[in-house]
Coordinates of C-alpha atoms in Angstrom, one line a residue:
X618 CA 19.5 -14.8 -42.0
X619 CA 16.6 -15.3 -44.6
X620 CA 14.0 -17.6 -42.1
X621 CA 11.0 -20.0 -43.3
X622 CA 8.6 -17.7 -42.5
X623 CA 10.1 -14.9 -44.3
X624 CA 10.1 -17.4 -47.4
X625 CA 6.6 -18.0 -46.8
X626 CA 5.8 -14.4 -47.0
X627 CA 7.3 -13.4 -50.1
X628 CA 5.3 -16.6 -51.7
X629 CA 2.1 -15.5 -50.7
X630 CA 3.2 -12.0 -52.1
X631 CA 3.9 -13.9 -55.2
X632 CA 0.7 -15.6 -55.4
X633 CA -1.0 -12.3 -54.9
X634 CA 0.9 -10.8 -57.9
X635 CA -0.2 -13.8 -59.9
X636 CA -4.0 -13.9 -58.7
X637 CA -3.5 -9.8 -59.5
X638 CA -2.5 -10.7 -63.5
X639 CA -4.5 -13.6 -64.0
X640 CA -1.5 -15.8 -63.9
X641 CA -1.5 -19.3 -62.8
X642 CA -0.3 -20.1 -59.7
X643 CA 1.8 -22.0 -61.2
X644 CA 4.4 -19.9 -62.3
X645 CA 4.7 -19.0 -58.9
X646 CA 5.7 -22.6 -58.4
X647 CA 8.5 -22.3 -60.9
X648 CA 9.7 -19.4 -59.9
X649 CA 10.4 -20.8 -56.4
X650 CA 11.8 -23.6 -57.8
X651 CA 14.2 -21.3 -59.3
X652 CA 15.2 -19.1 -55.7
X653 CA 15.8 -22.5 -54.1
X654 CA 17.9 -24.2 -56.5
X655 CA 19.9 -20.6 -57.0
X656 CA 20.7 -20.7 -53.2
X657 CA 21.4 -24.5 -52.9
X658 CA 23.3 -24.8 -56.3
X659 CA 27.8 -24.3 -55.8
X660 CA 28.1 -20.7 -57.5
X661 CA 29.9 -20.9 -61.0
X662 CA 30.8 -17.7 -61.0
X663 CA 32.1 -14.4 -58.4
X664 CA 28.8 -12.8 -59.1
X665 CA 26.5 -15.4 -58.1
X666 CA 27.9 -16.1 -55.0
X667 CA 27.9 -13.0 -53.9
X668 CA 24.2 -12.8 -55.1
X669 CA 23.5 -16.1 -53.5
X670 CA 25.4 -15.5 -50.2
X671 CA 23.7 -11.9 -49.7
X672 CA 20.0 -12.8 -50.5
X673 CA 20.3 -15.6 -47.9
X674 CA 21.2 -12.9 -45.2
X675 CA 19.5 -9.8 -46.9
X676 CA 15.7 -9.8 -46.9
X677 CA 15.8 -7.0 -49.3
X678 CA 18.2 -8.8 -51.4
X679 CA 16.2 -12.2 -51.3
X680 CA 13.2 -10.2 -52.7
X681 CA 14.8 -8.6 -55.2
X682 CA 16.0 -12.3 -56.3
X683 CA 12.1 -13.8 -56.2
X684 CA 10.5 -10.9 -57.6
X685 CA 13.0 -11.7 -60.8
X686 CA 12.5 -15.0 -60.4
X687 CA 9.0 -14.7 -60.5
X688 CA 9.7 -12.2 -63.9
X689 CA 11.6 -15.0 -65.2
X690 CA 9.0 -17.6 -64.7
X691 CA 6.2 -15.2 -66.3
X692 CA 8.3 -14.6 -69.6
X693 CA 8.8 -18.9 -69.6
X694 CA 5.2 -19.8 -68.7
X695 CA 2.6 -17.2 -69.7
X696 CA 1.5 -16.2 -72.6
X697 CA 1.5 -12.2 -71.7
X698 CA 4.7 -10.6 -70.7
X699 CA 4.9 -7.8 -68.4
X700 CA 7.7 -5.6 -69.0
X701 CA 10.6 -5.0 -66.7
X702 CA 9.5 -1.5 -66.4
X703 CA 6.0 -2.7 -65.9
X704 CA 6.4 -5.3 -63.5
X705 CA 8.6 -3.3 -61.3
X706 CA 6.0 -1.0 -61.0
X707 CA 3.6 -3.1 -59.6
X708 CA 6.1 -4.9 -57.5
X709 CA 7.3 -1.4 -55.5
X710 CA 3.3 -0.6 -54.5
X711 CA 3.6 -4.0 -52.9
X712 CA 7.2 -4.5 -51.7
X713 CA 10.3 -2.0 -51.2
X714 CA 11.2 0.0 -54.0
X715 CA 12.3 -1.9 -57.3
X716 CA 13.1 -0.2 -60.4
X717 CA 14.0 -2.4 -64.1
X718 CA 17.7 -2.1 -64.3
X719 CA 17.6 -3.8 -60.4
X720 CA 15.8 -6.7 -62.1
X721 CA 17.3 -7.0 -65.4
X722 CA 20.8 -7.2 -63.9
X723 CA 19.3 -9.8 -61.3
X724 CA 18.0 -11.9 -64.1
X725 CA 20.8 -12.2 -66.0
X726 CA 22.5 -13.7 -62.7
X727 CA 20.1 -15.9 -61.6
X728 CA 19.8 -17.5 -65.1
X729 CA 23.9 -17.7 -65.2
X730 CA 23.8 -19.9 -61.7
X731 CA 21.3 -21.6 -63.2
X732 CA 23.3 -22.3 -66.3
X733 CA 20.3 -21.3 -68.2
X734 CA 18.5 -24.2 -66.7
X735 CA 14.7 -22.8 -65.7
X736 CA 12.1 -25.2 -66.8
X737 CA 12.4 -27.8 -64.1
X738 CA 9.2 -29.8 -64.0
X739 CA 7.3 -28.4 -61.0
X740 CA 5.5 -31.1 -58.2
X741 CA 2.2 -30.5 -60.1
X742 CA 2.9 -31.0 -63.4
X743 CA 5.2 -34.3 -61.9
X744 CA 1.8 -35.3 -60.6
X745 CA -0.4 -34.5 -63.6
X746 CA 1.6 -36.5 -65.3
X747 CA 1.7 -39.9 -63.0
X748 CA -2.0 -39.5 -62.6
X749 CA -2.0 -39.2 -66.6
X750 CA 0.5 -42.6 -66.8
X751 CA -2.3 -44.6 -64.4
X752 CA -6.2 -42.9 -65.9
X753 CA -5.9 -45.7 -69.2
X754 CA -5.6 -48.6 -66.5
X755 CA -7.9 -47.6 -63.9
X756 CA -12.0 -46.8 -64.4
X757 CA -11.7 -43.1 -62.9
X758 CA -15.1 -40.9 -63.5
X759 CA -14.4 -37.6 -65.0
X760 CA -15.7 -35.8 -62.1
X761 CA -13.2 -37.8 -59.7
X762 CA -10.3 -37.4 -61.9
X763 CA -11.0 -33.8 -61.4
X764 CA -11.7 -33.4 -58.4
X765 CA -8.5 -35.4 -57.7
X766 CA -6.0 -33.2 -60.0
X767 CA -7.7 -29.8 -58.4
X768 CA -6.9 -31.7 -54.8
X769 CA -3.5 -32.2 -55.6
X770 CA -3.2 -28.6 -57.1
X771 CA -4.4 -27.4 -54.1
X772 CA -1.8 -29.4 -51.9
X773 CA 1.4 -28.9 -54.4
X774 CA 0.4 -24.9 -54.5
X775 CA 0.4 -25.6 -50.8
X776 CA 3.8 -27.1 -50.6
X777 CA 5.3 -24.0 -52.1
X778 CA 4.5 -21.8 -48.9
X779 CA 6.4 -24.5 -46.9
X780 CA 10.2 -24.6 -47.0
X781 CA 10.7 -28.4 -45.9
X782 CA 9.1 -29.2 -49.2
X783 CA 11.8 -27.0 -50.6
X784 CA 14.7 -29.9 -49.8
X785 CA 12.2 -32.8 -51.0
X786 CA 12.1 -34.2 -54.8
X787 CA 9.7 -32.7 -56.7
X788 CA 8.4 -36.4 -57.0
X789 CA 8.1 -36.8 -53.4
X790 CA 5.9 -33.8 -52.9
X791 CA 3.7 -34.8 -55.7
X792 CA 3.2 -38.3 -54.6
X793 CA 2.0 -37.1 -51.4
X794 CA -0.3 -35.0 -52.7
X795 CA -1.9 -37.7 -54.5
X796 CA -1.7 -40.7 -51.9
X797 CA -3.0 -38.0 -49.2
X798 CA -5.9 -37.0 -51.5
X799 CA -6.9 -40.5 -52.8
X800 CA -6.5 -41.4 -48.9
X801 CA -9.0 -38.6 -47.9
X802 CA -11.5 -37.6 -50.5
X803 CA -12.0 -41.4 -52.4
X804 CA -13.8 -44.2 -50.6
X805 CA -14.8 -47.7 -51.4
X806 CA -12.8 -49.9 -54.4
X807 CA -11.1 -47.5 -56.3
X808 CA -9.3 -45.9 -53.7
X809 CA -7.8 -49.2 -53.2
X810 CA -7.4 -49.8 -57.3
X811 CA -5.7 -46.0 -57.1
X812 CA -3.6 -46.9 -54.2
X813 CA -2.4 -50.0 -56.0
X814 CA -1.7 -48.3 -58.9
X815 CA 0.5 -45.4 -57.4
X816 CA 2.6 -48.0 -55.4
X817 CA 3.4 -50.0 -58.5
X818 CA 4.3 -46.9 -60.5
X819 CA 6.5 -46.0 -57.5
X820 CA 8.3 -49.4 -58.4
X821 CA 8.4 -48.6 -61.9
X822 CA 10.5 -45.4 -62.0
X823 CA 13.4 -44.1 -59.3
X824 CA 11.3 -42.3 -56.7
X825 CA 12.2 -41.8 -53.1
X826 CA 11.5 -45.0 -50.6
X827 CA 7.5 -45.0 -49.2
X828 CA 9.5 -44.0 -46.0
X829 CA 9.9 -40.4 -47.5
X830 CA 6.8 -40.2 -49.2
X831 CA 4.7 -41.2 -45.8
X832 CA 7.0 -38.5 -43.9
X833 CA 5.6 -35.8 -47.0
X834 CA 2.5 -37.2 -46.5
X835 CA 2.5 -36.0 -42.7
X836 CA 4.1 -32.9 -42.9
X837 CA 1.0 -31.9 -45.3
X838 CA -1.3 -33.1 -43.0
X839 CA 0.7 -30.4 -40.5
X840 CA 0.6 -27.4 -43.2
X841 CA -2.7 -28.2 -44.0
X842 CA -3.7 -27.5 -40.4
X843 CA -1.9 -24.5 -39.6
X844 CA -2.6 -23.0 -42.8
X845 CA -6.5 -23.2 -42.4
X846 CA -5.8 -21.8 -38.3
X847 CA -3.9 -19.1 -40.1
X848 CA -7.1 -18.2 -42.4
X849 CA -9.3 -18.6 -39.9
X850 CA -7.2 -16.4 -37.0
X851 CA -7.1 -13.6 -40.2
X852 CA -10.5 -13.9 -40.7
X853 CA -12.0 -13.3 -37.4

């Protein structure tokens, strides 16, 4: 069985891949997004079950399906394609060997159990976006607001590595992110005008209960610490 860590792996093989191309890590995001809901989603057809079922038992297999997924995301996201041929190329010098057709067929799979659906809004743009709805209300410097969305970038790129945040709402993750970051990094009265803000936009739309959000909250707290004793053990 395809394990946590092994999921972990293949993301930081994915980030590499973008960092490598000058992609934005967010397309990594997406493409993740895509593996998870693939696996989680009832099969509609023969072909994706088998697909789904194998690649949650087959590590070479569950490559295979995020190194198209990650393909996928590229062609939806960037604005340079890599060709099949290309891309599968770099992908064999870094995983096991890939060629186009293994990809091509793979795509057209993975976009069937998806029913064509592969634009899901990711935690970060989710959190762009609340932060966007509250800026015109609250007097946030330009510096703040940025250090704030490259905070939450951080944190949601973050989430991606860990597969807990996998089975949350993208919401969830995102408010996290921000109610950990406001928590950590802004003092004085406008964390407080923030704080207010984020809990009255919770009340406006259909996110999960604070319960849910404060356990998010703590698990990033957790990743956060392990994944800074896991740089600094590979650094040493």
């Amino acid at each position: 069985m395809i394990t946590a860590d092994d999921r972990m792996k293949l993301v930081d093989w994915c980030y590499s891949i973008a960092d490598h191309c000058l992609h934005s890590r967010k397309t990594v995001s997406s493409a993740m997004e895509m593996v998870d809901r693939f696996l989680s989603t009832p099969s509609n057809s023969a072909d994706t079950a088998r697909v789904a079922y194998e690649a949650q038992r087959d590590p070479i297999k569950f490559q295979l399906l995020t190194i198209t997924a990650l393909y996928v995301a590229i062609k939806i996201n960037e604005n340079i394609v890599i060709s099949s041929d290309l891309f599968a190329d770099m992908c064999s010098s870094h995983a096991d060997i890939i060629v186009a057709e293994d990809i091509e067929d793979m795509e057209r799979i993975l976009l069937s159990g998806l029913s064509w659906r592969c634009r899901a809004p990711t935690a970060y743009l989710i959190g762009h976006t609340i932060m966007a709805l509250i800026r015109p209300h609250a007097e946030i410097p330009n510096a703040t607001w940025d250090f704030v969305i490259d905070e939450m970038k951080y944190l949601t790129e973050l989430a991606v590595r860990d597969y807990y945040f996998s089975t949350q709402r993208a919401s969830t993750v995102a408010l996290a992110a921000i109610f950990n970051t406001v928590e950590t990094s802004i003092k004085g009265p406008l964390q407080k005008v923030l704080e207010g803000f984020l809990l009255a936009t919770m009340d406006c739309f259909d996110f999960d209960h604070s319960i849910q959000i404060n356990e998010a909250r703590r698990r990033f707290n957790t990743s956060l610490y392990h994944y800074q004793e896991e740089r600094w053990i590979n650094s040493v």
